Amino acid sequence: MKLPTTPSLRLEGKRAVVVGGSSGIGLGCAVALAEAGAHVVIMARRSDLIDQMVAAMQLKGLLAEGAVADITDVNNFAALIARLRPFDIFVNSAGLARHTPALDTKPNDFDAVMNVNLRGAYFAAQAAAQAMIDDGRAGSIVTISSQMAIVGGVDRAVYCGSKHAVEGFTKAMAVEFGQHGVRVNTICPTFIRTPMTEQTFSRPDRVRWIEEKIKLGRVGKIEDIMGAVQFLASDAAALVTGTALVVDGGWTAE
Ligand code: NAP
């Protein structure tokens, strides 16, 4: 009898681009992909932070390089992505949060958040897909979305709106790009301590809220996302597209 073989989670020979790979969840993704054997290009705006993280990864023997880019500058971003071809994995972890009560939302804050989380993410995924299709490569595109793409949260109407929209374009792109073998998915994390969430974690009422909602009884760690991104990037997820991998400790189960 011939037993089935588990498809590989290894990524040797693959090239990955990780936007926002210089900090927080994106850095976790970059390290996870490199630890699985991929050559990783870290992209973000601040070159000093990119250089620091690339050097730290190289010191561990990981294959890493850096490139400076801003996803809101969509034309230049697309041009840079085209120059980084060919690649097989594209992860976008760039994000912005400006939390206020919904009644106090100012148009400029709304625009700034949507510009990064929705417009930037949309055209970044488009540029990545175009490169994969042009190269005839079956690729994996992952946008770091949020549990706030599934539920609402206090002071988070704009952020939730932006992340719900990410789920929408992810599904629609998956429908269109399936014929090219390009998979499009999101990861939806719960609260994780990173530079982005410093302000939230400095408020005891918010920490109580988070600890109550996470059924597994602790806040998220960057490490909680690392296996999820390895899976979605790998052959083990060969039939996974147009969906969200929710890593929320049970927050949205209720
Ligand atoms: P973070 O530590 O602040 O990291 C954000 C990264 O994105 C940095 O590398 C930053 O570098 C880069 N970046 C920001 N704006 C960019 C732009 N316009 N163009 C290119 N790169 C840009 O944040 P994080 O907490 O890891 O968040 C990462 C993603 O996860 C976000 O999409 C966030 O919404 C989502 N998320 C976070 C949590 C959480 O609890 N932390 C939970 C759910 C979802 P530069 O500033 O140098 O560009």
XYZ file of N, CA and C and ligand atoms in Angstrom:
810
model
N 0.837 -1.207 0.000
C 0.000 0.000 0.000
C 0.873 1.259 0.000
N 0.534 2.220 -0.873
C 1.337 3.455 -0.954
C 0.708 4.519 -0.062
N 1.480 4.973 0.910
C 0.951 5.999 1.813
C 1.091 7.388 1.190
N 0.176 8.317 1.513
C 0.372 9.697 1.037
C 1.569 10.331 1.744
N 2.188 11.300 1.072
C 3.341 12.001 1.654
C 2.942 13.438 1.947
N 3.273 13.937 3.100
C 2.965 15.333 3.440
C 3.732 16.262 2.512
N 3.038 17.193 1.840
C 3.776 18.155 0.993
C 4.753 18.976 1.843
N 5.825 19.412 1.207
C 6.900 20.062 1.957
C 6.540 21.470 2.426
N 6.962 21.768 3.636
C 6.857 23.141 4.158
C 8.164 23.901 3.902
N 9.130 23.243 3.265
C 10.428 23.881 3.012
C 10.331 24.818 1.796
N 11.198 25.825 1.780
C 11.123 26.851 0.730
C 12.473 27.059 0.034
N 13.340 26.035 0.096
C 14.640 26.170 -0.577
C 14.440 26.469 -2.070
N 15.244 27.378 -2.595
C 15.168 27.708 -4.020
C 14.104 28.746 -4.342
N 13.333 29.146 -3.341
C 12.283 30.157 -3.572
C 12.810 31.531 -3.164
N 12.288 32.548 -3.864
C 12.597 33.935 -3.498
C 11.342 34.583 -2.936
N 11.502 35.304 -1.834
C 10.360 35.941 -1.177
C 10.611 37.431 -0.999
N 9.548 38.222 -1.151
C 9.603 39.658 -0.861
C 8.675 39.897 0.328
N 9.184 40.581 1.359
C 8.360 40.859 2.542
C 8.337 42.368 2.779
N 7.208 42.989 2.481
C 7.064 44.431 2.730
C 6.712 44.597 4.212
N 7.400 45.524 4.872
C 7.223 45.668 6.323
C 8.038 44.635 7.079
N 9.016 44.068 6.398
C 9.826 43.000 7.002
C 10.874 43.495 7.981
N 10.918 44.804 8.232
C 11.941 45.333 9.146
C 11.457 45.439 10.582
N 10.182 45.094 10.839
C 9.653 45.284 12.199
C 8.476 44.344 12.449
N 8.259 44.037 13.714
C 7.041 43.367 14.171
C 6.701 42.081 13.427
N 5.445 41.993 13.005
C 4.938 40.779 12.354
C 5.672 40.511 11.039
N 5.965 41.568 10.291
C 6.669 41.409 9.019
C 8.059 40.832 9.216
N 8.746 41.273 10.258
C 10.075 40.719 10.562
C 9.938 39.228 10.881
N 8.899 38.889 11.654
C 8.648 37.471 11.953
C 8.434 36.676 10.675
N 7.694 37.251 9.740
C 7.441 36.568 8.459
C 8.748 36.393 7.681
N 9.546 37.455 7.647
C 10.812 37.395 6.893
C 11.712 36.290 7.459
N 11.827 36.234 8.778
C 12.689 35.221 9.409
C 12.113 33.824 9.171
N 10.783 33.699 9.300
C 10.152 32.380 9.118
C 10.407 31.845 7.714
N 10.250 32.702 6.710
C 10.442 32.266 5.320
C 11.915 31.921 5.074
N 12.808 32.738 5.636
C 14.243 32.475 5.457
C 14.646 31.201 6.197
N 14.076 30.974 7.372
C 14.406 29.743 8.113
C 13.927 28.500 7.362
N 12.889 28.670 6.548
C 12.404 27.537 5.742
C 13.230 27.390 4.463
N 14.204 28.295 4.254
C 15.125 28.136 3.126
C 15.006 29.156 2.018
N 14.026 30.077 2.123
C 13.842 31.069 1.051
C 14.901 32.170 1.130
N 15.160 32.786 -0.025
C 15.966 34.017 -0.084
C 14.971 35.170 0.067
N 15.156 36.009 1.086
C 14.138 37.007 1.425
C 14.636 38.424 1.165
N 13.794 39.214 0.488
C 14.065 40.643 0.324
C 13.132 41.398 1.264
N 13.719 42.128 2.206
C 12.942 42.929 3.153
C 12.745 44.323 2.563
N 11.484 44.766 2.526
C 11.203 46.115 2.018
C 10.481 46.943 3.081
N 10.851 48.210 3.193
C 10.182 49.158 4.091
C 10.715 50.541 3.735
N 10.299 51.566 4.491
C 10.759 52.916 4.159
C 12.107 53.248 4.812
N 12.304 52.849 6.077
C 13.516 53.264 6.810
C 14.677 52.310 6.518
N 15.708 52.852 5.839
C 16.815 51.983 5.426
C 17.638 51.507 6.617
N 17.745 52.350 7.696
C 18.583 51.933 8.831
C 18.035 50.665 9.489
N 16.710 50.611 9.636
C 16.081 49.446 10.258
C 16.204 48.212 9.341
N 16.047 48.442 8.046
C 16.201 47.327 7.092
C 17.621 46.754 7.214
N 18.625 47.659 7.203
C 20.031 47.208 7.253
C 20.301 46.403 8.517
N 19.738 46.893 9.644
C 19.924 46.204 10.931
C 19.365 44.779 10.872
N 18.147 44.650 10.351
C 17.487 43.338 10.343
C 18.131 42.385 9.333
N 18.539 42.935 8.183
C 19.219 42.102 7.182
C 20.530 41.576 7.782
N 21.268 42.465 8.472
C 22.549 42.047 9.068
C 22.305 40.961 10.123
N 21.255 41.143 10.955
C 20.961 40.154 12.001
C 20.591 38.810 11.377
N 19.847 38.843 10.284
C 19.456 37.588 9.623
C 20.679 36.920 8.992
N 21.517 37.723 8.343
C 22.704 37.145 7.699
C 23.643 36.520 8.726
N 23.708 37.152 9.914
C 24.538 36.626 11.009
C 24.066 35.233 11.427
N 22.752 34.991 11.290
C 22.187 33.666 11.614
C 22.327 32.698 10.446
N 22.960 33.163 9.365
C 23.143 32.292 8.199
C 21.942 32.274 7.272
N 21.012 33.230 7.451
C 19.815 33.274 6.601
C 20.103 34.100 5.346
N 19.376 33.810 4.266
C 19.570 34.521 3.001
C 18.660 35.744 2.988
N 19.241 36.943 3.121
C 18.418 38.151 3.206
C 19.105 39.318 2.530
N 18.289 40.190 1.950
C 18.762 41.478 1.431
C 17.659 42.500 1.660
N 17.960 43.770 1.434
C 16.975 44.812 1.721
C 16.727 45.709 0.522
N 15.576 46.375 0.528
C 15.255 47.369 -0.504
C 14.321 48.396 0.129
N 14.595 49.670 -0.147
C 13.761 50.738 0.403
C 12.583 50.991 -0.523
N 11.367 51.029 0.050
C 10.172 51.271 -0.777
C 9.023 51.717 0.111
N 8.105 52.458 -0.506
C 6.888 52.905 0.192
C 5.698 52.397 -0.620
N 4.829 51.567 -0.011
C 3.735 50.989 -0.809
C 2.690 52.029 -1.226
N 2.721 53.203 -0.595
C 1.730 54.214 -0.989
C 2.149 54.938 -2.271
N 3.414 54.784 -2.633
C 3.931 55.373 -3.876
C 3.779 54.292 -4.958
N 2.537 54.077 -5.414
C 2.217 52.832 -6.113
C 3.006 52.623 -7.412
N 3.264 53.687 -8.158
C 3.971 53.497 -9.432
C 5.430 53.110 -9.215
N 6.111 53.835 -8.313
C 7.501 53.494 -8.024
C 7.598 52.119 -7.370
N 6.603 51.805 -6.518
C 6.617 50.498 -5.856
C 6.517 49.392 -6.907
N 5.586 49.558 -7.851
C 5.403 48.528 -8.885
C 6.669 48.386 -9.732
N 7.333 49.515 -10.002
C 8.557 49.467 -10.810
C 9.651 48.695 -10.063
N 9.744 48.926 -8.754
C 10.751 48.227 -7.958
C 10.449 46.728 -7.897
N 9.178 46.398 -7.717
C 8.771 44.984 -7.669
C 9.148 44.294 -8.981
N 8.922 44.996 -10.093
C 9.266 44.406 -11.399
C 10.773 44.142 -11.487
N 11.575 45.035 -10.859
C 13.037 44.847 -10.891
C 13.484 43.694 -9.996
N 12.674 43.336 -9.007
C 13.053 42.249 -8.077
C 12.697 40.872 -8.625
N 12.044 40.815 -9.762
C 11.666 39.543 -10.382
C 12.900 38.680 -10.643
N 12.747 37.370 -10.647
C 11.512 36.649 -10.337
C 11.428 36.344 -8.837
N 10.217 36.227 -8.328
C 10.031 35.770 -6.943
C 8.757 34.929 -6.877
N 8.676 34.131 -5.806
C 7.592 33.145 -5.682
C 6.624 33.479 -4.554
N 7.101 34.282 -3.601
C 6.320 34.558 -2.387
C 6.328 36.059 -2.169
N 5.157 36.620 -1.902
C 5.065 38.058 -1.612
C 4.210 38.230 -0.362
N 4.779 38.821 0.660
C 4.048 39.080 1.909
C 4.030 40.575 2.126
N 2.855 41.124 2.378
C 2.757 42.553 2.703
C 2.267 42.726 4.127
N 3.171 43.233 4.974
C 2.827 43.446 6.385
C 2.815 44.937 6.737
N 2.932 45.816 5.737
C 2.893 47.263 6.036
C 1.487 47.618 6.508
N 1.400 48.446 7.512
C 0.069 48.826 7.999
C 0.125 50.085 8.831
N -1.036 50.705 8.979
C -1.133 51.942 9.763
C -2.424 51.916 10.575
N -2.348 52.369 11.825
C -3.543 52.467 12.669
C -3.611 53.870 13.265
N -4.762 54.500 13.169
C -5.003 55.781 13.866
C -6.346 55.643 14.556
N -6.329 55.174 15.797
C -7.566 54.828 16.479
C -8.217 56.045 17.138
N -9.514 56.235 16.844
C -10.316 57.273 17.501
C -11.753 56.770 17.550
N -12.584 57.311 18.446
C -14.008 56.998 18.356
C -14.521 57.360 16.955
N -15.471 56.564 16.468
C -15.964 56.764 15.098
C -16.510 58.178 14.898
N -17.098 58.756 15.935
C -17.671 60.099 15.786
C -16.588 61.164 15.636
N -15.362 60.823 16.005
C -14.268 61.808 15.944
C -13.339 61.602 14.745
N -13.621 60.623 13.899
C -12.715 60.355 12.766
C -12.581 61.589 11.883
N -11.324 61.946 11.606
C -11.057 63.078 10.711
C -10.717 62.533 9.318
N -11.164 63.258 8.279
C -10.899 62.761 6.917
C -9.423 62.488 6.646
N -8.532 63.293 7.205
C -7.114 63.048 6.881
C -6.601 61.759 7.520
N -7.133 61.415 8.712
C -6.742 60.139 9.325
C -7.339 58.972 8.543
N -8.606 59.132 8.126
C -9.259 58.104 7.305
C -8.420 57.847 6.044
N -8.050 58.940 5.365
C -7.300 58.805 4.107
C -5.934 58.153 4.340
N -5.270 58.553 5.431
C -3.923 58.011 5.685
C -3.982 56.505 5.915
N -4.958 56.052 6.699
C -5.072 54.616 6.998
C -5.444 53.838 5.741
N -6.441 54.348 5.008
C -6.864 53.657 3.784
C -5.735 53.635 2.741
N -4.949 54.679 2.720
C -3.873 54.782 1.742
C -2.844 53.652 1.905
N -2.557 53.313 3.153
C -1.589 52.229 3.406
C -2.304 50.875 3.398
N -3.339 50.749 4.244
C -3.932 49.419 4.502
C -4.760 48.894 3.334
N -5.375 49.794 2.562
C -6.218 49.328 1.462
C -5.592 49.640 0.092
N -5.425 50.937 -0.212
C -4.908 51.299 -1.544
C -3.501 50.733 -1.746
N -2.636 50.969 -0.757
C -1.259 50.459 -0.851
C -1.234 48.945 -0.955
N -2.011 48.285 -0.092
C -2.026 46.811 -0.079
C -2.575 46.272 -1.394
N -3.600 46.927 -1.920
C -4.217 46.476 -3.176
C -3.200 46.516 -4.329
N -2.570 47.686 -4.492
C -1.658 47.821 -5.632
C -0.354 47.044 -5.420
N 0.006 46.817 -4.154
C 1.177 45.968 -3.886
C 0.875 44.539 -4.332
N -0.321 44.037 -3.982
C -0.709 42.679 -4.387
C -0.822 42.598 -5.906
N -1.352 43.663 -6.511
C -1.468 43.689 -7.978
C -0.074 43.591 -8.629
N 0.868 44.395 -8.105
C 2.218 44.392 -8.679
C 2.873 43.025 -8.515
N 2.681 42.420 -7.351
C 3.280 41.100 -7.100
C 2.682 40.065 -8.050
N 1.359 40.104 -8.208
C 0.692 39.134 -9.086
C 1.147 39.322 -10.530
N 1.282 40.583 -10.959
C 1.721 40.853 -12.334
C 3.094 40.236 -12.581
N 3.989 40.407 -11.606
C 5.343 39.841 -11.752
C 5.278 38.318 -11.840
N 4.483 37.689 -10.982
C 4.391 36.216 -10.986
C 3.796 35.713 -12.299
N 2.758 36.413 -12.769
C 2.101 36.000 -14.020
C 3.068 36.174 -15.193
N 3.780 37.327 -15.234
C 4.742 37.573 -16.316
C 5.830 36.501 -16.346
N 6.206 36.008 -15.158
C 7.267 35.006 -15.076
C 6.734 33.584 -15.196
N 5.407 33.453 -15.312
C 4.816 32.114 -15.388
C 5.082 31.307 -14.130
N 5.125 32.001 -12.982
C 5.451 31.326 -11.720
C 4.214 31.154 -10.873
N 3.975 29.965 -10.366
C 2.891 29.734 -9.417
C 3.342 30.319 -8.078
N 2.722 31.392 -7.652
C 3.214 32.083 -6.467
C 2.194 32.163 -5.355
N 2.669 32.672 -4.218
C 1.795 32.854 -3.050
C 1.879 34.298 -2.575
N 0.721 34.956 -2.528
C 0.644 36.339 -2.054
C -0.109 36.325 -0.724
N 0.502 36.926 0.296
C -0.124 36.953 1.625
C -0.150 38.393 2.115
N -1.339 38.884 2.455
C -1.441 40.202 3.086
C -1.724 39.987 4.564
N -0.982 40.712 5.413
C -1.271 40.642 6.850
C -2.468 41.553 7.103
N -3.585 40.912 7.361
C -4.842 41.613 7.596
C -5.004 41.752 9.116
N -6.096 41.314 9.682
C -6.294 41.434 11.138
C -7.565 40.703 11.537
N -7.647 40.337 12.803
C -8.944 39.844 13.299
C -9.999 40.944 13.141
N -9.537 42.205 13.061
C -10.455 43.330 12.876
C -10.992 43.390 11.433
N -10.636 42.383 10.630
C -11.262 42.197 9.318
C -12.507 41.326 9.449
N -12.744 40.815 10.653
C -13.838 39.854 10.868
C -14.860 40.408 11.854
N -14.350 41.124 12.850
C -15.218 41.717 13.882
C -14.957 43.226 13.941
N -15.740 43.915 14.760
C -15.487 45.327 15.024
C -14.716 45.476 16.322
N -14.165 46.669 16.549
C -13.443 46.936 17.799
C -13.585 48.399 18.156
N -13.616 48.682 19.444
C -13.802 50.057 19.905
C -12.693 50.978 19.357
N -13.075 52.149 18.906
C -12.159 53.160 18.344
C -11.516 52.727 17.023
N -12.038 51.667 16.419
C -11.340 51.082 15.267
C -12.190 51.040 13.995
N -13.130 51.971 13.838
C -14.024 51.912 12.671
C -13.233 52.015 11.359
N -12.276 52.918 11.314
C -11.514 53.098 10.077
C -10.599 51.891 9.840
N -9.878 51.505 10.883
C -8.966 50.352 10.776
C -9.746 49.103 10.364
N -10.907 48.860 11.034
C -11.735 47.697 10.692
C -12.216 47.794 9.244
N -12.631 48.977 8.830
C -13.086 49.155 7.446
C -11.980 48.804 6.469
N -10.766 49.257 6.769
C -9.650 48.990 5.846
C -9.346 47.498 5.775
N -9.399 46.813 6.911
C -9.025 45.393 6.925
C -10.158 44.517 6.370
N -11.428 44.889 6.607
C -12.524 44.158 5.965
C -12.381 44.241 4.441
N -11.979 45.414 3.959
C -11.819 45.596 2.507
C -10.688 44.731 1.960
N -9.645 44.539 2.760
C -8.534 43.676 2.326
C -9.046 42.258 2.044
N -9.945 41.785 2.908
C -10.492 40.430 2.706
C -11.260 40.369 1.382
N -11.956 41.456 1.054
C -12.735 41.487 -0.184
C -11.862 41.401 -1.418
N -10.808 42.233 -1.468
C -9.978 42.194 -2.688
C -9.164 40.906 -2.758
N -8.858 40.344 -1.581
C -8.108 39.073 -1.568
C -8.930 37.977 -2.246
N -10.218 37.906 -1.891
C -11.075 36.873 -2.496
C -11.212 37.110 -4.001
N -11.452 38.361 -4.392
C -11.652 38.655 -5.817
C -10.380 38.377 -6.616
N -9.220 38.742 -6.067
C -7.957 38.459 -6.776
C -7.730 36.961 -6.876
N -8.092 36.228 -5.826
C -7.926 34.763 -5.855
C -8.750 34.165 -6.995
N -9.946 34.710 -7.200
C -10.816 34.228 -8.278
C -10.139 34.456 -9.635
N -9.544 35.637 -9.808
C -8.939 35.973 -11.107
C -7.592 35.301 -11.349
N -6.790 35.171 -10.279
C -5.408 34.722 -10.484
C -5.239 33.207 -10.377
N -6.313 32.508 -9.987
C -6.217 31.049 -9.856
C -5.753 30.382 -11.134
N -6.222 30.895 -12.264
C -5.854 30.290 -13.564
C -4.355 30.387 -13.844
N -3.663 31.305 -13.149
C -2.207 31.443 -13.330
C -1.430 30.690 -12.238
N -2.150 30.036 -11.348
C -1.476 29.328 -10.253
C -1.017 30.264 -9.144
N -1.515 31.505 -9.176
C -1.134 32.461 -8.121
C -2.189 32.417 -7.028
N -1.753 32.084 -5.804
C -2.661 32.002 -4.657
C -2.628 33.319 -3.878
N -3.788 33.735 -3.383
C -3.893 35.025 -2.678
C -4.649 34.787 -1.370
N -3.997 35.054 -0.247
C -4.602 34.801 1.065
C -4.224 35.904 2.049
N -4.867 35.863 3.207
C -4.477 36.776 4.288
C -4.183 35.975 5.549
N -3.484 36.634 6.459
C -3.365 36.139 7.840
C -4.030 37.199 8.716
N -4.887 36.752 9.622
C -5.616 37.669 10.498
C -5.170 37.471 11.948
N -4.169 38.251 12.386
C -3.694 38.083 13.762
C -4.573 38.819 14.770
N -4.527 38.318 15.999
C -5.075 39.079 17.119
C -4.019 40.088 17.576
N -4.206 40.678 18.743
C -3.249 41.678 19.246
C -1.897 41.044 19.557
N -0.870 41.671 19.029
C 0.509 41.223 19.224
C 1.326 42.455 19.606
N 2.201 42.295 20.600
C 3.018 43.453 21.004
C 4.067 43.763 19.937
N 3.919 44.929 19.320
C 4.871 45.414 18.299
C 4.919 46.937 18.453
N 5.802 47.623 17.729
C 5.783 49.091 17.797
C 4.397 49.669 17.484
N 3.637 49.011 16.581
C 2.320 49.544 16.219
C 1.325 49.520 17.394
N 1.437 48.542 18.272
C 0.434 48.383 19.339
C 0.911 48.899 20.702
N 2.078 49.571 20.720
C 2.612 50.094 21.985
C 1.574 50.931 22.732
N 0.889 51.807 21.970
C -0.087 52.718 22.575
C -1.248 51.943 23.208
N -1.755 50.948 22.491
C -2.871 50.137 23.003
C -2.444 49.411 24.274
N -1.254 48.815 24.263
C -0.796 48.042 25.423
C -0.408 48.940 26.600
N -0.293 50.257 26.362
C 0.021 51.163 27.482
C -1.245 51.499 28.274
N -2.420 51.083 27.794
C -3.682 51.382 28.479
C -4.202 50.135 29.196
N -4.261 50.160 30.535
C -4.709 48.974 31.291
C -6.115 48.521 30.894
N -7.035 49.467 30.568
C -8.391 49.052 30.182
C -8.371 48.254 28.877
N -7.501 48.647 27.976
C -7.398 47.924 26.702
C -6.756 46.534 26.907
N -5.773 46.473 27.782
C -5.121 45.177 28.054
C -6.138 44.219 28.672
N -6.986 44.735 29.593
C -8.042 43.884 30.198
C -8.996 43.375 29.115
N -9.386 44.289 28.212
C -10.276 43.931 27.093
C -9.662 42.813 26.249
N -8.403 42.975 25.915
C -7.716 41.999 25.054
C -7.626 40.645 25.762
N -7.241 40.673 27.052
C -7.051 39.402 27.765
C -8.375 38.674 27.987
N -9.445 39.442 28.112
C -10.768 38.822 28.257
C -11.216 38.150 26.957
N -10.918 38.809 25.839
C -11.426 38.324 24.548
C -10.625 37.138 23.989
N -9.350 37.055 24.328
C -8.523 35.971 23.770
C -8.734 34.724 24.631
N -9.383 33.739 24.048
C -9.815 32.568 24.818
C -8.644 31.735 25.329
N -7.513 31.791 24.658
C -6.367 30.995 25.109
C -5.589 31.697 26.223
N -6.071 32.857 26.652
C -5.582 33.464 27.892
C -4.266 34.209 27.817
N -3.788 34.518 26.634
C -2.580 35.355 26.535
C -2.615 36.152 25.245
N -1.877 37.248 25.215
C -1.829 38.034 23.984
C -0.946 37.299 22.975
N -1.030 37.740 21.717
C -0.261 37.072 20.669
C 1.213 37.441 20.720
N 2.036 36.537 20.153
C 3.467 36.800 20.005
C 3.779 36.736 18.506
N 4.825 37.420 18.116
C 5.219 37.384 16.700
C 5.401 35.932 16.239
N 5.921 35.104 17.135
C 6.156 33.691 16.787
C 4.861 32.982 16.398
N 3.707 33.453 16.906
C 2.429 32.797 16.581
C 2.080 32.915 15.095
N 2.687 33.882 14.419
C 2.387 34.111 12.997
C 3.360 33.366 12.081
N 4.489 32.958 12.639
C 5.584 32.478 11.782
C 5.250 31.162 11.068
N 4.588 30.241 11.780
C 4.198 28.979 11.138
C 3.113 29.198 10.100
N 2.233 30.161 10.386
C 1.120 30.436 9.462
C 1.657 30.927 8.119
N 2.641 31.798 8.147
C 3.159 32.342 6.871
C 3.976 31.281 6.134
N 4.705 30.463 6.883
C 5.450 29.363 6.237
C 4.480 28.446 5.501
N 3.366 28.119 6.172
C 2.367 27.226 5.579
C 1.804 27.829 4.293
N 1.321 29.074 4.371
C 0.678 29.682 3.192
C 1.660 29.850 2.021
N 2.940 30.017 2.344
C 3.941 30.182 1.283
C 4.318 28.861 0.631
N 4.054 27.762 1.307
C 4.627 26.465 0.907
C 3.686 25.622 0.052
N 4.236 24.513 -0.438
C 3.436 23.551 -1.212
C 2.363 22.893 -0.355
N 2.525 22.938 0.953
C 1.505 22.346 1.832
C 0.172 23.084 1.690
N 0.221 24.337 1.181
C -1.000 25.134 1.005
C -1.360 25.264 -0.478
N -0.963 24.272 -1.274
C -1.113 24.358 -2.737
C -2.555 24.566 -3.195
N -3.530 24.154 -2.379
C -4.937 24.317 -2.790
C -5.654 25.362 -1.915
N -4.861 26.207 -1.261
C -5.440 27.211 -0.358
C -5.360 28.580 -1.033
N -6.501 29.135 -1.372
C -6.514 30.491 -1.941
C -7.840 31.188 -1.648
N -7.788 32.513 -1.580
C -9.004 33.307 -1.364
C -9.541 33.200 0.044
N -8.648 32.941 0.997
C -9.137 32.740 2.356
C -8.244 33.441 3.382
N -8.714 33.400 4.635
C -7.976 34.033 5.734
C -7.556 32.966 6.722
N -6.301 33.017 7.134
C -5.842 32.130 8.194
C -5.881 32.974 9.484
N -6.828 32.651 10.337
C -7.086 33.473 11.531
C -6.259 32.947 12.700
N -5.395 33.826 13.247
C -4.528 33.441 14.372
C -4.892 34.375 15.519
N -6.002 34.062 16.186
C -6.580 35.040 17.126
C -6.868 34.480 18.507
N -6.353 33.291 18.797
C -6.558 32.733 20.137
C -8.027 32.535 20.483
N -8.888 32.544 19.477
C -10.314 32.313 19.717
C -11.148 33.584 19.827
N -10.517 34.760 19.632
C -11.242 36.044 19.769
C -12.532 36.048 18.947
N -12.431 35.663 17.672
C -13.594 35.797 16.771
C -14.501 34.564 16.805
N -14.184 33.607 17.680
C -15.048 32.416 17.776
C -16.342 32.756 18.487
N -16.350 33.851 19.215
C -17.494 34.227 20.034
C -18.349 35.269 19.313
P 5.094 47.504 12.897
O 5.942 46.768 13.886
O 4.888 48.953 13.059
O 5.716 47.201 11.441
C 5.219 47.809 10.293
C 6.221 47.573 9.176
O 5.678 48.098 7.958
C 7.543 48.257 9.378
O 8.562 47.466 8.811
C 7.392 49.558 8.594
O 8.668 50.072 8.258
C 6.592 49.046 7.396
N 5.784 50.049 6.722
C 4.846 50.871 7.271
N 4.318 51.675 6.347
C 4.930 51.359 5.168
C 4.807 51.855 3.840
N 3.977 52.868 3.541
N 5.564 51.297 2.873
C 6.428 50.293 3.162
N 6.581 49.793 4.399
C 5.839 50.331 5.395
O 3.640 46.890 12.820
P 3.043 45.420 13.096
O 2.311 45.475 14.378
O 4.073 44.384 12.850
O 1.931 45.366 11.959
C 2.151 44.705 10.735
C 0.812 44.426 10.069
O 0.031 43.575 10.914
C -0.065 45.661 9.839
O -0.725 45.530 8.596
C -1.076 45.606 10.963
O -2.270 46.256 10.605
C -1.249 44.114 11.111
N -1.727 43.673 12.428
C -1.046 43.952 13.551
C -1.513 43.477 14.774
C -0.771 43.729 16.069
O -1.383 43.505 17.126
N 0.465 44.165 16.044
C -2.678 42.716 14.835
C -3.363 42.452 13.652
C -2.871 42.925 12.455
P 8.878 51.639 7.861
O 8.132 52.430 8.898
O 10.351 51.824 7.910
O 8.321 51.790 6.500
